mmCIF file of C-alpha atoms in Angstrom:
data_model
loop_
_atom_site.group_PDB
_atom_site.id
_atom_site.type_symbol
_atom_site.label_atom_id
_atom_site.label_comp_id
_atom_site.label_asym_id
_atom_site.label_seq_id
_atom_site.Cartn_x
_atom_site.Cartn_y
_atom_site.Cartn_z
ATOM 1 C CA MET A 1 75.459 96.258 120.786
ATOM 2 C CA GLN A 2 73.162 93.156 122.328
ATOM 3 C CA GLU A 3 69.894 92.014 121.289
ATOM 4 C CA ALA A 4 68.551 94.179 123.824
ATOM 5 C CA GLU A 5 70.384 97.386 123.397
ATOM 6 C CA VAL A 6 69.500 97.232 120.436
ATOM 7 C CA ARG A 7 66.189 97.279 120.929
ATOM 8 C CA ARG A 8 66.318 100.291 123.389
ATOM 9 C CA ALA A 9 68.188 101.973 121.155
ATOM 10 C CA THR A 10 65.939 101.740 118.225
ATOM 11 C CA ALA A 11 63.326 102.659 120.662
ATOM 12 C CA ALA A 12 65.278 106.166 121.397
ATOM 13 C CA ALA A 13 65.500 107.023 117.912
ATOM 14 C CA ARG A 14 62.294 105.906 117.108
ATOM 15 C CA ALA A 15 61.219 108.470 120.001
ATOM 16 C CA ILE A 16 63.597 111.574 119.342
ATOM 17 C CA ALA A 17 61.998 110.888 115.485
ATOM 18 C CA SER A 18 58.202 110.901 116.392
ATOM 19 C CA SER A 19 59.208 114.099 118.907
ATOM 20 C CA LEU A 20 60.838 116.563 116.028
ATOM 21 C CA GLY A 21 57.447 115.705 113.668
ATOM 22 C CA LEU A 22 59.043 112.986 111.922
ATOM 23 C CA ALA A 23 57.133 110.023 111.211
ATOM 24 C CA ALA A 24 59.274 107.040 112.595
ATOM 25 C CA GLY A 25 56.795 104.233 112.629
ATOM 26 C CA ASP A 26 58.075 100.162 113.553
ATOM 27 C CA ASP A 27 59.415 99.926 110.310
ATOM 28 C CA ALA A 28 63.590 100.639 111.530
ATOM 29 C CA ILE A 29 66.029 99.127 109.099
ATOM 30 C CA ILE A 30 69.585 98.166 110.589
ATOM 31 C CA LEU A 31 72.314 99.460 108.158
ATOM 32 C CA GLN A 32 75.293 98.876 110.650
ATOM 33 C CA ASN A 33 75.736 97.346 114.529
ATOM 34 C CA SER A 34 79.017 97.853 115.808
ATOM 35 C CA ASN A 35 79.921 100.167 118.917
ATOM 36 C CA LYS A 36 77.093 102.452 117.172
ATOM 37 C CA LEU A 37 73.861 101.758 115.974
ATOM 38 C CA ILE A 38 72.924 102.705 112.601
ATOM 39 C CA LEU A 39 69.067 102.906 111.418
ATOM 40 C CA ARG A 40 67.060 103.983 108.225
ATOM 41 C CA LEU A 41 63.602 105.312 110.363
ATOM 42 C CA LEU A 42 60.783 104.675 107.616
ATOM 43 C CA PRO A 43 58.339 106.355 106.645
ATOM 44 C CA CYS A 44 60.465 109.301 107.317
ATOM 45 C CA ASP A 45 63.360 107.706 105.671
ATOM 46 C CA VAL A 46 66.121 109.626 107.881
ATOM 47 C CA LEU A 47 69.105 107.742 108.737
ATOM 48 C CA ALA A 48 70.014 107.767 112.834
ATOM 49 C CA ARG A 49 72.842 106.979 114.540
ATOM 50 C CA VAL A 50 72.387 105.904 117.580
ATOM 51 C CA ALA A 51 74.908 105.286 120.410
ATOM 52 C CA PRO A 52 75.552 105.198 124.527
ATOM 53 C CA VAL A 53 76.323 108.694 126.016
ATOM 54 C CA THR A 54 79.256 107.161 127.692
ATOM 55 C CA GLN A 55 80.921 106.392 123.707
ATOM 56 C CA GLN A 56 79.265 109.192 121.662
ATOM 57 C CA VAL A 57 81.161 111.935 119.847
ATOM 58 C CA ALA A 58 77.611 112.768 118.558
ATOM 59 C CA ASP A 59 78.706 116.897 119.005
ATOM 60 C CA LEU A 60 81.505 116.779 117.101
ATOM 61 C CA GLU A 61 80.471 115.009 113.713
ATOM 62 C CA VAL A 62 77.902 117.358 113.678
ATOM 63 C CA ASP A 63 79.800 120.115 114.338
ATOM 64 C CA LEU A 64 82.006 119.095 111.357
ATOM 65 C CA ALA A 65 79.280 117.956 109.067
ATOM 66 C CA ARG A 66 77.915 121.739 109.002
ATOM 67 C CA ARG A 67 81.424 123.527 108.971
ATOM 68 C CA LEU A 68 82.521 120.993 105.361
ATOM 69 C CA THR A 69 80.189 123.068 103.440
ATOM 70 C CA GLY A 70 81.536 121.947 99.980
ATOM 71 C CA SER A 71 83.262 119.317 100.939
ATOM 72 C CA PRO A 72 81.875 115.549 100.148
ATOM 73 C CA VAL A 73 80.626 114.996 103.636
ATOM 74 C CA ALA A 74 77.352 113.156 104.463
ATOM 75 C CA ALA A 75 74.604 115.717 104.666
ATOM 76 C CA LEU A 76 72.457 116.035 108.375
ATOM 77 C CA ASP A 77 68.587 115.837 107.667
ATOM 78 C CA PRO A 78 67.113 119.342 106.667
ATOM 79 C CA ARG A 79 64.032 119.175 108.500
ATOM 80 C CA VAL A 80 65.517 118.344 112.010
ATOM 81 C CA GLU A 81 67.930 121.295 114.081
ATOM 82 C CA PRO A 82 71.099 120.073 113.858
ATOM 83 C CA ARG A 83 72.463 118.492 116.955
ATOM 84 C CA ALA A 84 72.493 115.838 118.967
ATOM 85 C CA TYR A 85 69.492 114.494 120.309
ATOM 86 C CA GLU A 86 69.329 112.326 124.248
ATOM 87 C CA HIS A 87 66.537 109.829 124.987
ATOM 88 C CA ASP A 88 66.895 107.132 127.389
ATOM 89 C CA ASP A 89 71.022 107.139 127.621
ATOM 90 C CA TYR A 90 71.139 107.208 124.009
ATOM 91 C CA VAL A 91 72.442 109.953 121.903
ATOM 92 C CA VAL A 92 70.449 110.101 118.345
ATOM 93 C CA THR A 93 72.136 112.839 115.103
ATOM 94 C CA LEU A 94 69.640 112.233 112.261
ATOM 95 C CA TRP A 95 71.000 112.542 108.737
ATOM 96 C CA THR A 96 70.061 112.076 105.539
ATOM 97 C CA TYR A 97 69.584 108.640 103.845
ATOM 98 C CA TYR A 98 71.668 108.364 100.523
ATOM 99 C CA GLU A 99 69.968 105.312 98.172
ATOM 100 C CA PRO A 100 72.874 103.095 97.509
ATOM 101 C CA VAL A 101 74.926 103.368 94.142
ATOM 102 C CA ALA A 102 75.568 99.767 92.555
ATOM 103 C CA GLU A 103 78.917 100.875 91.167
ATOM 104 C CA GLU A 104 82.150 100.665 92.691
ATOM 105 C CA PRO A 105 83.933 103.765 93.254
ATOM 106 C CA SER A 106 86.552 103.693 90.769
ATOM 107 C CA PRO A 107 90.313 104.517 92.778
ATOM 108 C CA ALA A 108 90.470 108.040 90.957
ATOM 109 C CA ALA A 109 87.253 108.971 92.177
ATOM 110 C CA TYR A 110 88.303 107.787 95.830
ATOM 111 C CA ALA A 111 91.221 109.415 95.409
ATOM 112 C CA GLU A 112 90.084 112.584 94.157
ATOM 113 C CA ALA A 113 87.076 112.582 96.914
ATOM 114 C CA LEU A 114 89.544 112.272 99.631
ATOM 115 C CA HIS A 115 91.931 114.816 98.618
ATOM 116 C CA ARG A 116 89.015 117.308 98.523
ATOM 117 C CA LEU A 117 87.987 116.357 101.928
ATOM 118 C CA HIS A 118 91.401 116.942 103.192
ATOM 119 C CA ALA A 119 91.217 120.280 101.392
ATOM 120 C CA GLY A 120 88.042 121.166 103.425
ATOM 121 C CA LEU A 121 89.425 119.911 106.842
ATOM 122 C CA ARG A 122 92.774 121.540 106.706
ATOM 123 C CA VAL A 123 91.502 124.829 107.165
ATOM 124 C CA LEU A 124 89.599 124.390 110.376
ATOM 125 C CA ASP A 125 90.348 124.969 113.887
ATOM 126 C CA VAL A 126 88.794 121.520 115.618
ATOM 127 C CA PRO A 127 90.356 120.039 119.008
ATOM 128 C CA ALA A 128 91.371 116.288 117.865
ATOM 129 C CA GLN A 129 93.529 113.412 118.930
ATOM 130 C CA HIS A 130 96.928 113.458 117.146
ATOM 131 C CA PHE A 131 97.555 110.000 115.467
ATOM 132 C CA THR A 132 99.833 109.183 117.899
ATOM 133 C CA ASP A 133 97.716 108.967 121.027
ATOM 134 C CA ARG A 134 95.622 106.270 118.798
ATOM 135 C CA ALA A 135 98.335 104.185 118.435
ATOM 136 C CA GLU A 136 99.144 104.206 122.731
ATOM 137 C CA GLN A 137 95.641 103.540 122.874
ATOM 138 C CA ALA A 138 96.460 100.177 121.025
ATOM 139 C CA ARG A 139 100.029 100.034 122.562
ATOM 140 C CA ARG A 140 97.861 100.179 126.338
ATOM 141 C CA LEU A 141 95.700 97.755 124.930
ATOM 142 C CA LEU A 142 98.340 95.191 124.176
ATOM 143 C CA ALA A 143 100.623 95.865 127.693
ATOM 144 C CA ASP A 144 97.014 94.566 129.913
ATOM 145 C CA ARG A 145 96.362 91.589 129.411
ATOM 146 C CA GLU A 146 93.851 91.288 131.431
ATOM 147 C CA LEU A 147 91.670 93.623 128.348
ATOM 148 C CA THR A 148 93.730 91.349 125.790
ATOM 149 C CA PRO A 149 93.658 88.144 127.235
ATOM 150 C CA GLU A 150 93.134 85.845 124.137
ATOM 151 C CA LEU A 151 95.557 87.043 122.022
ATOM 152 C CA PRO A 152 99.241 85.006 122.515
ATOM 153 C CA ASP A 153 102.590 86.411 123.570
ATOM 154 C CA ALA A 154 104.296 86.224 120.082
ATOM 155 C CA ASP A 155 101.475 88.122 118.284
ATOM 156 C CA ARG A 156 101.885 90.931 120.870
ATOM 157 C CA GLU A 157 104.753 91.548 120.739
ATOM 158 C CA LEU A 158 104.624 92.060 117.226
ATOM 159 C CA LEU A 159 101.986 93.667 117.397
ATOM 160 C CA ILE A 160 103.686 96.195 119.816
ATOM 161 C CA ARG A 161 106.695 96.574 118.453
ATOM 162 C CA THR A 162 105.397 97.248 115.032
ATOM 163 C CA LEU A 163 103.330 100.626 116.979
ATOM 164 C CA ALA A 164 106.322 101.504 117.855
ATOM 165 C CA SER A 165 108.971 101.295 114.955
ATOM 166 C CA THR A 166 106.072 102.414 112.454
ATOM 167 C CA THR A 167 105.404 105.343 114.840
ATOM 168 C CA ARG A 168 108.928 106.666 115.359
ATOM 169 C CA THR A 169 109.378 106.443 111.168
ATOM 170 C CA ILE A 170 106.484 108.159 109.992
ATOM 171 C CA LEU A 171 107.217 111.335 112.993
ATOM 172 C CA GLU A 172 110.741 111.050 111.819
ATOM 173 C CA ARG A 173 109.722 112.034 107.828
ATOM 174 C CA GLY A 174 108.699 115.500 109.205
ATOM 175 C CA ARG A 175 105.258 115.588 107.290
ATOM 176 C CA PRO A 176 102.933 118.470 107.569
ATOM 177 C CA ASP A 177 99.978 117.423 110.105
ATOM 178 C CA GLN A 178 96.192 118.466 109.836
ATOM 179 C CA LEU A 179 92.503 117.352 110.819
ATOM 180 C CA LEU A 180 91.791 114.238 108.952
ATOM 181 C CA HIS A 181 88.844 111.725 108.961
ATOM 182 C CA GLY A 182 90.745 109.168 111.545
ATOM 183 C CA GLU A 183 88.956 106.445 109.054
ATOM 184 C CA PRO A 184 88.016 107.063 105.661
ATOM 185 C CA HIS A 185 88.080 102.803 104.718
ATOM 186 C CA PRO A 186 85.688 101.977 102.031
ATOM 187 C CA GLY A 187 83.085 101.256 105.109
ATOM 188 C CA ASN A 188 82.957 104.986 105.805
ATOM 189 C CA VAL A 189 81.950 106.032 102.114
ATOM 190 C CA LEU A 190 79.117 106.153 100.412
ATOM 191 C CA THR A 191 78.488 106.124 96.645
ATOM 192 C CA THR A 192 75.485 108.100 96.070
ATOM 193 C CA LYS A 193 73.712 108.895 91.963
ATOM 194 C CA ASN A 194 76.100 112.691 93.139
ATOM 195 C CA GLY A 195 79.369 110.978 93.879
ATOM 196 C CA LEU A 196 80.812 109.926 96.808
ATOM 197 C CA VAL A 197 81.011 110.892 100.488
ATOM 198 C CA PHE A 198 82.369 110.529 103.454
ATOM 199 C CA ILE A 199 80.812 109.263 106.709
ATOM 200 C CA ASP A 200 81.593 108.555 110.274
ATOM 201 C CA PHE A 201 84.067 111.168 111.540
ATOM 202 C CA GLU A 202 83.885 109.574 115.080
ATOM 203 C CA THR A 203 87.795 108.956 115.238
ATOM 204 C CA CYS A 204 88.243 112.292 113.860
ATOM 205 C CA CYS A 205 92.239 113.066 114.721
ATOM 206 C CA ARG A 206 95.777 114.894 113.407
ATOM 207 C CA GLY A 207 98.314 113.547 111.520
ATOM 208 C CA PRO A 208 99.671 113.695 107.411
ATOM 209 C CA VAL A 209 97.339 112.455 105.195
ATOM 210 C CA GLU A 210 98.912 109.211 104.597
ATOM 211 C CA PHE A 211 97.519 108.461 107.932
ATOM 212 C CA ASP A 212 94.321 108.664 106.231
ATOM 213 C CA LEU A 213 95.468 107.414 102.841
ATOM 214 C CA ALA A 214 96.062 104.128 104.630
ATOM 215 C CA HIS A 215 92.547 103.336 105.499
ATOM 216 C CA ALA A 216 92.154 103.391 101.623
ATOM 217 C CA PRO A 217 92.606 100.617 98.965
ATOM 218 C CA VAL A 218 95.561 100.203 97.833
ATOM 219 C CA ASP A 219 95.190 100.700 94.360
ATOM 220 C CA VAL A 220 93.521 104.263 95.310
ATOM 221 C CA HIS A 221 97.349 105.376 96.823
ATOM 222 C CA GLY A 222 98.187 106.233 93.418
ATOM 223 C CA HIS A 223 95.607 108.598 92.652
ATOM 224 C CA TYR A 224 96.277 110.485 95.530
ATOM 225 C CA PRO A 225 98.808 113.854 94.561
ATOM 226 C CA GLY A 226 102.473 114.423 96.537
ATOM 227 C CA ALA A 227 101.947 111.919 98.726
ATOM 228 C CA ASP A 228 104.542 110.562 100.158
ATOM 229 C CA ARG A 229 105.280 107.054 99.545
ATOM 230 C CA GLU A 230 107.367 105.634 102.555
ATOM 231 C CA VAL A 231 104.968 107.637 104.500
ATOM 232 C CA LEU A 232 102.377 106.238 103.293
ATOM 233 C CA ARG A 233 104.286 102.116 103.719
ATOM 234 C CA GLN A 234 104.970 103.231 108.043
ATOM 235 C CA CYS A 235 101.580 104.126 107.989
ATOM 236 C CA ARG A 236 100.060 101.279 106.382
ATOM 237 C CA LEU A 237 101.515 98.837 108.826
ATOM 238 C CA LEU A 238 100.451 101.145 111.427
ATOM 239 C CA VAL A 239 96.648 101.174 110.793
ATOM 240 C CA LEU A 240 97.134 97.378 110.742
ATOM 241 C CA ALA A 241 98.642 96.960 113.415
ATOM 242 C CA MET A 242 95.714 99.110 115.287
ATOM 243 C CA ILE A 243 92.748 97.333 113.956
ATOM 244 C CA ILE A 244 94.206 94.341 114.711
ATOM 245 C CA THR A 245 94.544 94.630 118.408
ATOM 246 C CA TRP A 246 91.055 96.327 118.224
ATOM 247 C CA ARG A 247 89.622 92.854 117.181
ATOM 248 C CA TRP A 248 91.266 91.242 120.491
ATOM 249 C CA ASP A 249 90.535 94.095 122.872
ATOM 250 C CA ARG A 250 87.616 91.958 124.987
ATOM 251 C CA ASP A 251 85.062 94.517 124.500
ATOM 252 C CA ASP A 252 85.326 94.763 120.977
ATOM 253 C CA GLN A 253 81.602 93.945 119.372
ATOM 254 C CA LEU A 254 82.711 93.686 115.209
ATOM 255 C CA PRO A 255 80.968 91.534 114.451
ATOM 256 C CA ASP A 256 83.315 88.170 112.935
ATOM 257 C CA GLY A 257 85.736 90.980 114.129
ATOM 258 C CA ARG A 258 88.000 88.082 115.106
ATOM 259 C CA ARG A 259 88.432 86.249 111.913
ATOM 260 C CA LEU A 260 88.607 89.320 110.136
ATOM 261 C CA GLY A 261 91.703 90.352 113.405
ATOM 262 C CA ALA A 262 93.376 86.834 111.668
ATOM 263 C CA GLU A 263 93.437 87.867 108.494
ATOM 264 C CA TRP A 264 94.676 90.974 109.056
ATOM 265 C CA PHE A 265 97.454 89.774 111.345
ATOM 266 C CA ASP A 266 98.525 87.342 108.090
ATOM 267 C CA GLN A 267 98.569 90.665 105.539
ATOM 268 C CA LEU A 268 100.680 91.809 108.349
ATOM 269 C CA ARG A 269 103.502 89.209 108.952
ATOM 270 C CA ALA A 270 103.628 89.532 104.674
ATOM 271 C CA ASP A 271 104.140 93.157 104.723
ATOM 272 C CA LEU A 272 106.558 92.693 107.537
ATOM 273 C CA LEU A 273 108.580 90.110 105.394
ATOM 274 C CA THR A 274 108.170 92.250 102.315
ATOM 275 C CA GLU A 275 109.739 95.738 104.520
ATOM 276 C CA SER A 276 112.887 93.029 105.523
#
């Protein structure tokens, strides 16, 4: 979000928290700012997730948090009704704030938590897009030069070919689909005193578990039971191609996104050379 949007979004979060009886003074710490603003409101110490009404899936995130009892997911704030709140064209959800733990999670702990999350998601019947729909969204961005104007043609063609070939290979392997987190990368995993918890189900989708596993650090893969190595390899290439594409979207708001996109492109080229 731009500076003016950040001010309005923060004001919306404070207003909603105050209306619910939570002490939300002038102290709001920005924890993350991209398409969604993540705030720690003090002194009530609540985590507020704020998004424009037109760009939010708050109802789905709240529903999943309520239904995934016993799974490693972040909890909604127990002091207020668990739902999405609207104010001044923003949607706000209120969550438990977890004090960060310094140590990095071990690969085994990361894999175990993701496996437990998948077990909880597997039994839920929730409408969600398929991972191939997300690949198609990336392809449409690449096909429209007005939406990705700074992407060189050769890179554009490489990404389009990679999206098509990896999607086809993954589907041909016939791995079972289930509900997935969608992006369980380290930025969406919190290390708490009670273990790992996953946050941000904004990109929840259906697909093979390897699609989720492809977002995790490479050293996690060997600890996840039953993963198909070839499907995982293709999912990693697909995920790289997608996240590179997002970074060249003219409307991308990820801080330092273009630099990250260039780094990931180097990684994709190296991985494709290994494949060949």
